[in-house]
Structure formats: structure tokens, C-alpha cells
Amino acid sequence: MLADSLKEVTAGVHSQLEKKMDIMSHLNTRSDYLELVKKFYQYYLSVEPILKNFSPRLPMEGREKLPLLTKDLLNLGLSGADIEALTKAPIPSLQSLPEAIGALYVLEGSTLGGQVISKHLQNKLQITPDSGGAFFWAYGNKTMPMWLSFKNFLNSDDTAGLQENPKVLESAKETFLSMEKWLC
């Protein structure tokens, strides 16, 4: 199954990113958090429009994060002009459906950890989904069903034959590495 192959192939770079980011110990102030949200905005500003170009073959509907990040930045005090001035982050090449699938695997998987981060933000900084924490809350109580829906897509006939495709697996690894380079 493609979902299992992706998890296995990316385990090392996933763990490396989590250790290097050590997100919980770096979110001590609203200022720290704002800087992190800016970086995520810049990354998604680069990647999300490309992924949307692969829709409907790639299940992007309802998975957009740029509106959540924009809402968070506004709630955290940035103006529309401040947000427009943020530049795009460098991302791996996403020129094919297999590469887009690999990247979306990483982004969708991050919503699971986002739930833990969301609770931390609420407890430590009193940031709720309505006051600057919408991105990490993402799907809220629907996070697990959304993840399972994406895993079902990965393991469906729509992706048959991609389990062995090096572009899917390499893109997932490259997405983790580019996130590490940009966010850390």
C-alpha cells in the first residue's frame, strides 16, 4: 500500500524534522509563534497553488491551508499589506502528479501533529483557533477522518502503480527536507 511505503521511506527525514524543529520548546511567546506562522504561510504560498493545479486527480478540495494561515496572521496583528509582502519559500519540484502526491502526503500528515500543537498554543499562549491558531487546528474534530480519507486515496485505484514510483517517495522525502531547511 502506498501510504505504508510513504511512511516507511520518510520515517528518517520525518523524525529529523521533528527533532530539529522541537516546536513545543520554541513556542514560548506570541512573537515566536508569529514568526513560525509567517514561515508556514510562505511555504504554503509556494506549494498550495501548485498542488491545486492537480485537482481533481489530487484531493485538494477542503484541504486548503492558505486561508487559515492568512486568518491567523491577521488575528496575530499583521495587515493585509504585511501579508502580501511575504515572499514565497523554496520548495521541491512538483511537476507531476506523483510528485504532488508525495508532497501532499507530508502536508496532510502534519495536520495530525497540528492537533497537539493547537492544544499547546491554547494552554501556553492562550491562542485558540479563532485568535490565531486556525492553521494548526486545521480540521479540528474532523482531522482523523480527513487523514483517513487521504490514506484511502493513497491506497485506492487512483494511485495504483505509484507505490513503486520513485517520484512519489522522493517527493515526500524532499518535502520534509525543504520544510526543515525553511522552517528550522
Backbone as numpy.savetxt, mean C-alpha at the origin, in Angstrom:
# Nx Ny Nz CAx CAy CAz Cx Cy Cz
-0.69 -22.20 -5.87 -1.52 -21.02 -5.87 -0.64 -19.76 -5.87
-1.04 -18.78 -6.64 -0.24 -17.57 -6.80 -0.07 -16.82 -5.48
-1.12 -16.73 -4.67 -1.02 -16.01 -3.40 0.07 -16.63 -2.51
0.13 -17.94 -2.48 1.14 -18.62 -1.66 2.55 -18.39 -2.22
2.67 -18.44 -3.55 3.98 -18.20 -4.17 4.47 -16.78 -3.86
3.58 -15.81 -3.96 3.95 -14.42 -3.67 4.39 -14.27 -2.22
3.65 -14.87 -1.32 4.00 -14.77 0.10 5.37 -15.37 0.36
5.61 -16.53 -0.23 6.88 -17.22 -0.03 8.05 -16.45 -0.62
7.90 -15.98 -1.84 8.98 -15.29 -2.54 9.30 -13.93 -1.92
8.31 -13.28 -1.34 8.53 -11.93 -0.79 8.78 -11.92 0.72
8.77 -13.07 1.36 8.89 -13.10 2.83 10.13 -12.34 3.32
11.26 -12.54 2.67 12.49 -11.89 3.12 12.46 -10.38 2.98
12.03 -9.89 1.82 12.00 -8.43 1.62 10.89 -7.79 2.44
9.80 -8.52 2.67 8.72 -8.03 3.51 9.24 -7.83 4.94
9.88 -8.84 5.47 10.44 -8.77 6.82 11.49 -7.66 6.92
12.31 -7.54 5.91 13.34 -6.50 5.88 12.72 -5.11 5.95
11.65 -4.88 5.19 10.97 -3.58 5.21 10.38 -3.31 6.59
9.70 -4.29 7.16 9.10 -4.09 8.48 10.15 -3.75 9.54
11.26 -4.45 9.51 12.33 -4.20 10.50 12.95 -2.82 10.30
13.20 -2.48 9.05 13.86 -1.20 8.78 12.92 -0.03 9.10
11.65 -0.17 8.76 10.70 0.91 9.04 10.42 1.04 10.54
10.25 -0.09 11.20 9.92 -0.11 12.63 8.92 1.00 12.95
7.82 0.95 12.23 6.85 2.04 12.18 6.31 2.44 13.55
6.05 1.48 14.40 5.44 1.80 15.69 6.35 2.67 16.56
7.63 2.41 16.53 8.53 3.19 17.38 8.87 4.56 16.78
8.47 4.78 15.53 8.75 6.07 14.89 7.53 6.99 14.80
6.42 6.55 15.30 5.21 7.38 15.26 4.92 7.92 16.66
5.79 8.80 17.11 5.64 9.35 18.45 5.00 10.73 18.48
5.02 11.41 17.35 4.44 12.76 17.30 3.59 12.89 16.04
2.71 13.87 16.06 1.88 14.15 14.88 2.76 14.57 13.71
3.85 15.26 14.00 4.78 15.69 12.97 5.43 14.48 12.28
5.86 13.49 13.08 6.41 12.25 12.51 5.38 11.59 11.61
4.16 11.54 12.10 3.09 10.89 11.35 2.81 11.63 10.05
2.75 12.95 10.10 2.50 13.74 8.89 3.57 13.45 7.83
4.82 13.38 8.24 5.90 13.10 7.28 5.72 11.72 6.65
5.29 10.74 7.44 5.06 9.41 6.90 3.89 9.40 5.91
2.82 10.09 6.24 1.66 10.15 5.35 2.04 10.83 4.04
2.86 11.88 4.11 3.33 12.54 2.88 4.07 11.54 1.99
4.94 10.75 2.59 5.71 9.79 1.80 4.80 8.73 1.17
3.81 8.25 1.94 2.87 7.29 1.36 2.07 7.94 0.23
1.67 9.18 0.42 0.95 9.89 -0.64 1.79 9.94 -1.91
3.05 10.31 -1.77 3.92 10.41 -2.93 4.08 9.05 -3.63
4.18 7.99 -2.84 4.32 6.66 -3.43 3.05 6.28 -4.19
1.90 6.45 -3.55 0.64 6.10 -4.19 0.33 7.02 -5.37
0.79 8.26 -5.31 0.62 9.18 -6.44 1.31 8.62 -7.68
2.39 7.92 -7.47 3.12 7.31 -8.57 2.49 6.01 -9.04
2.10 5.15 -8.11 1.71 3.79 -8.46 0.23 3.61 -8.77
-0.63 4.28 -8.05 -2.06 4.01 -8.19 -2.62 4.32 -9.59
-2.29 5.45 -10.20 -2.81 5.70 -11.55 -2.38 4.62 -12.56
-1.18 4.11 -12.41 -0.71 3.05 -13.31 -1.52 1.78 -13.10
-1.74 1.42 -11.84 -2.51 0.21 -11.55 -3.94 0.34 -12.07
-4.52 1.52 -11.95 -5.89 1.73 -12.43 -6.00 1.54 -13.94
-4.90 1.75 -14.65 -4.91 1.53 -16.10 -5.11 0.07 -16.47
-4.86 -0.84 -15.54 -5.04 -2.27 -15.81 -6.43 -2.77 -15.41
-7.25 -1.88 -14.90 -8.63 -2.25 -14.57 -9.41 -2.37 -15.88
-10.31 -3.28 -16.04 -10.92 -4.18 -15.05 -10.19 -5.50 -14.87
-9.10 -5.75 -15.62 -8.39 -7.02 -15.44 -7.73 -7.11 -14.07
-7.45 -5.96 -13.49 -6.90 -5.88 -12.14 -7.99 -5.28 -11.26
-8.34 -5.94 -10.16 -9.48 -5.48 -9.35 -9.15 -4.24 -8.51
-9.22 -3.07 -9.13 -8.90 -1.82 -8.44 -10.11 -1.12 -7.84
-11.30 -1.42 -8.34 -12.48 -0.72 -7.87 -12.64 -0.89 -6.36
-12.77 0.24 -5.68 -12.92 0.24 -4.22 -11.61 0.08 -3.47
-10.50 0.01 -4.18 -9.20 -0.20 -3.52 -8.30 1.05 -3.59
-8.83 2.15 -4.08 -8.03 3.36 -4.24 -7.67 3.94 -2.87
-6.42 4.34 -2.74 -5.94 4.90 -1.47 -5.61 6.39 -1.56
-5.43 6.92 -2.77 -5.12 8.36 -2.89 -6.19 9.24 -2.27
-7.48 8.95 -2.44 -8.48 9.80 -1.76 -8.34 9.77 -0.23
-7.98 8.61 0.31 -7.79 8.50 1.77 -6.57 9.30 2.21
-5.50 9.18 1.45 -4.28 9.92 1.79 -4.49 11.42 1.68
-5.22 11.84 0.66 -5.52 13.28 0.50 -6.34 13.77 1.69
-7.35 13.01 2.05 -8.18 13.36 3.21 -7.32 13.48 4.47
-6.42 12.53 4.66 -5.54 12.56 5.84 -4.65 13.79 5.84
-4.04 14.10 4.71 -3.16 15.26 4.64 -3.93 16.55 4.93
-5.14 16.66 4.40 -5.96 17.84 4.69 -6.31 17.90 6.18
-6.68 16.76 6.75 -7.02 16.72 8.18 -5.82 17.00 9.07
-4.64 16.72 8.57 -3.42 16.96 9.34 -2.85 18.36 9.12
-3.56 19.18 8.33 -3.19 20.59 8.22 -2.58 21.05 6.92
-2.37 20.16 5.96 -1.84 20.61 4.68 -2.96 21.24 3.86
-2.60 22.18 3.02 -3.56 22.79 2.11 -3.56 21.99 0.80
-4.55 22.25 -0.02 -4.59 21.62 -1.33 -3.34 21.93 -2.13
-2.87 23.17 -2.03 -1.66 23.57 -2.74 -0.43 22.83 -2.21
-0.38 22.64 -0.90 0.73 21.87 -0.31 0.76 20.45 -0.87
-0.42 19.86 -0.97 -0.52 18.48 -1.46 -0.13 18.41 -2.93
-0.61 19.36 -3.72 -0.27 19.37 -5.15 1.23 19.55 -5.38
1.92 20.16 -4.44 3.36 20.40 -4.59 4.19 19.15 -4.29
3.58 18.14 -3.67 4.33 16.92 -3.38 4.66 16.20 -4.68
5.89 15.72 -4.78 6.34 15.07 -6.00 6.12 13.56 -5.93
6.15 12.94 -7.08 5.98 11.49 -7.15 7.24 10.78 -6.66
7.01 9.60 -6.11 8.12 8.75 -5.67 8.56 7.83 -6.81
9.81 7.40 -6.79 10.24 6.41 -7.79 9.62 5.05 -7.47
9.16 4.38 -8.50 8.55 3.06 -8.34 9.12 2.11 -9.39
8.94 0.81 -9.17 9.41 -0.13 -10.20 8.57 -0.03 -11.47
9.09 -0.57 -12.54 8.37 -0.60 -13.81 7.10 -1.43 -13.67
6.00 -0.87 -14.11 4.71 -1.58 -14.09 4.09 -1.47 -15.47
4.68 -2.17 -16.42 4.24 -2.06 -17.80 3.38 -3.22 -18.27
3.21 -4.21 -17.42 2.42 -5.37 -17.82 1.47 -5.76 -16.69
0.46 -6.52 -17.04 -0.49 -7.00 -16.02 0.23 -7.83 -14.95
1.13 -8.73 -15.30 1.83 -9.47 -14.25 2.57 -8.56 -13.27
3.21 -7.52 -13.78 3.92 -6.59 -12.90 2.93 -5.83 -12.02
1.80 -5.44 -12.57 0.78 -4.74 -11.78 0.22 -5.64 -10.69
0.02 -6.89 -10.98 -0.49 -7.84 -9.98 0.50 -7.97 -8.83
1.78 -8.08 -9.15 2.80 -8.18 -8.10 2.80 -6.96 -7.20
2.69 -5.78 -7.79 2.68 -4.54 -6.99 1.42 -4.46 -6.13
0.28 -4.79 -6.71 -0.97 -4.69 -5.95 -1.00 -5.70 -4.81
-0.36 -6.84 -4.98 -0.25 -7.80 -3.88 0.38 -7.14 -2.65
1.44 -6.39 -2.86 2.13 -5.72 -1.75 1.23 -4.65 -1.13
0.62 -3.84 -1.96 -0.20 -2.74 -1.46 -1.43 -3.25 -0.72
-2.07 -4.27 -1.26 -3.25 -4.81 -0.59 -2.88 -5.52 0.71
-1.77 -6.22 0.68 -1.32 -6.88 1.90 -1.03 -5.90 3.02
-0.58 -4.71 2.66 -0.26 -3.70 3.67 -1.49 -3.22 4.43
-2.67 -3.42 3.86 -3.88 -2.99 4.58 -4.09 -3.81 5.85
-3.55 -5.03 5.88 -3.67 -5.86 7.08 -2.87 -5.24 8.23
-1.63 -4.88 7.95 -0.82 -4.21 8.97 -1.34 -2.83 9.30
-2.01 -2.21 8.35 -2.60 -0.89 8.58 -3.60 -0.88 9.72
-4.27 -2.00 9.93 -5.23 -2.08 11.02 -4.54 -1.95 12.37
-3.38 -2.57 12.51 -2.60 -2.48 13.75 -2.08 -1.06 13.93
-1.60 -0.48 12.85 -1.09 0.89 12.90 -2.21 1.86 13.25
-3.39 1.63 12.70 -4.54 2.49 12.99 -4.86 2.51 14.48
-4.84 1.36 15.10 -5.09 1.30 16.55 -4.01 2.04 17.32
-2.76 1.89 16.89 -1.64 2.60 17.52 -1.84 4.11 17.41
-2.23 4.57 16.23 -2.45 6.00 16.03 -3.56 6.53 16.93
-4.61 5.76 17.08 -5.72 6.18 17.93 -5.28 6.24 19.39
-4.52 5.25 19.84 -4.10 5.20 21.24 -2.98 6.18 21.57
-2.00 6.29 20.68 -0.81 7.09 20.96 -0.98 8.57 20.59
-1.62 8.85 19.45 -1.69 10.22 18.96 -3.12 10.76 18.85
-4.09 9.95 19.24 -5.51 10.32 19.14 -5.89 10.69 17.71
-5.30 9.99 16.76 -5.64 10.19 15.34 -6.57 9.06 14.95
-7.77 9.43 14.54 -8.80 8.47 14.15 -8.92 8.45 12.62
-9.69 7.52 12.09 -9.90 7.54 10.64 -10.50 8.85 10.13
-11.21 9.56 10.98 -11.83 10.82 10.57 -10.96 12.05 10.85
-9.81 11.83 11.51 -8.97 12.99 11.85 -7.54 12.86 11.34
-7.35 12.06 10.28 -6.02 11.92 9.69 -5.53 10.49 9.58
-6.34 9.52 9.98 -5.91 8.12 9.95 -6.70 7.25 8.99
-7.31 7.84 7.98 -8.14 7.07 7.04 -7.32 6.08 6.22
-6.11 6.45 5.82 -5.29 5.57 4.99 -5.00 4.25 5.69
-4.55 4.31 6.93 -4.22 3.07 7.63 -5.47 2.29 8.03
-6.56 2.97 8.27 -7.83 2.30 8.56 -8.35 1.64 7.29
-8.11 2.26 6.16 -8.47 1.78 4.81 -9.88 1.22 4.74
-10.01 -0.08 4.78 -11.32 -0.72 4.64 -11.99 -0.97 5.98
-11.32 -0.61 7.07 -11.89 -0.79 8.39 -12.29 -2.22 8.65
-13.55 -2.42 9.04 -14.04 -3.76 9.35 -14.13 -4.66 8.12
-13.97 -4.09 6.95 -14.02 -4.89 5.72 -12.63 -5.28 5.21
-11.60 -5.01 6.03 -10.23 -5.28 5.59 -10.02 -6.75 5.26
-10.40 -7.64 6.15 -10.18 -9.07 5.89 -11.00 -9.55 4.69
-12.27 -9.19 4.57 -12.99 -9.60 3.36 -12.36 -9.05 2.08
-11.85 -7.82 2.11 -11.20 -7.25 0.92 -9.92 -8.03 0.60
-9.15 -8.39 1.62 -7.93 -9.14 1.41 -8.26 -10.53 0.85
-9.25 -11.18 1.42 -9.63 -12.50 0.93 -10.15 -12.43 -0.50
-10.85 -11.38 -0.83 -11.32 -11.18 -2.20 -10.13 -11.04 -3.15
-9.11 -10.31 -2.73 -7.93 -10.16 -3.57 -7.18 -11.49 -3.69
-7.06 -12.21 -2.59 -6.41 -13.53 -2.66 -7.18 -14.46 -3.59
-8.50 -14.39 -3.55 -9.31 -15.21 -4.47 -9.01 -14.84 -5.92
-8.86 -13.55 -6.18 -8.48 -13.11 -7.53 -7.13 -13.71 -7.92
-6.16 -13.64 -6.99 -4.83 -14.17 -7.28 -4.87 -15.65 -7.64
-5.76 -16.37 -7.00 -5.83 -17.81 -7.19 -6.90 -18.24 -8.18
-7.45 -17.29 -8.92 -8.55 -17.58 -9.84 -8.05 -17.90 -11.24
-9.00 -18.24 -12.08 -8.68 -18.48 -13.50 -8.14 -17.22 -14.17
-8.47 -16.04 -13.61 -7.99 -14.78 -14.20 -6.46 -14.69 -14.17
-5.84 -15.37 -13.22 -4.39 -15.31 -13.10 -3.74 -16.66 -13.40
-4.50 -17.58 -13.97 -3.95 -18.90 -14.30 -2.69 -18.74 -15.15
-1.68 -19.48 -14.80 -0.43 -19.43 -15.54 0.55 -18.39 -15.04
0.13 -17.52 -14.14 1.03 -16.46 -13.66 1.88 -16.89 -12.48
1.54 -18.01 -11.86 2.29 -18.46 -10.69 3.77 -18.64 -11.02
4.04 -19.08 -12.22 5.43 -19.30 -12.63 6.00 -18.08 -13.36
5.19 -17.05 -13.56 5.65 -15.89 -14.31 6.61 -15.07 -13.44
7.86 -14.96 -13.86 8.81 -14.23 -13.02 8.47 -12.75 -12.85
7.71 -12.18 -13.78 7.38 -10.76 -13.67 6.48 -10.48 -12.47
5.55 -11.38 -12.16 4.67 -11.19 -11.00 5.49 -11.20 -9.72
6.30 -12.23 -9.58 7.07 -12.41 -8.35 8.14 -11.33 -8.21
8.81 -11.02 -9.30 9.86 -9.99 -9.26 9.26 -8.61 -8.97
8.11 -8.32 -9.54 7.47 -7.03 -9.29 7.08 -6.87 -7.82
6.59 -7.93 -7.23 6.24 -7.87 -5.80 7.49 -7.57 -4.97
8.58 -8.27 -5.26 9.82 -8.02 -4.53 10.31 -6.59 -4.77
10.27 -6.15 -6.02 10.72 -4.80 -6.35 9.84 -3.73 -5.69
8.57 -4.02 -5.54 7.67 -3.07 -4.86 8.07 -2.93 -3.40
8.31 -4.04 -2.73 8.78 -3.97 -1.35 10.08 -3.17 -1.26
11.01 -3.46 -2.16 12.31 -2.78 -2.11 12.18 -1.29 -2.41
11.31 -0.93 -3.35 11.15 0.50 -3.66 10.46 1.22 -2.51
9.54 0.54 -1.85 8.90 1.15 -0.68 9.92 1.36 0.42
10.76 0.37 0.63 11.81 0.50 1.65 12.72 1.68 1.35
13.13 1.77 0.10 14.04 2.87 -0.29 13.37 4.23 -0.10
12.08 4.33 -0.42 11.38 5.60 -0.35 10.95 5.95 1.07
10.48 4.96 1.82 9.88 5.24 3.12 10.89 5.26 4.27
12.03 4.60 4.08 12.97 4.47 5.21 14.15 5.43 5.09
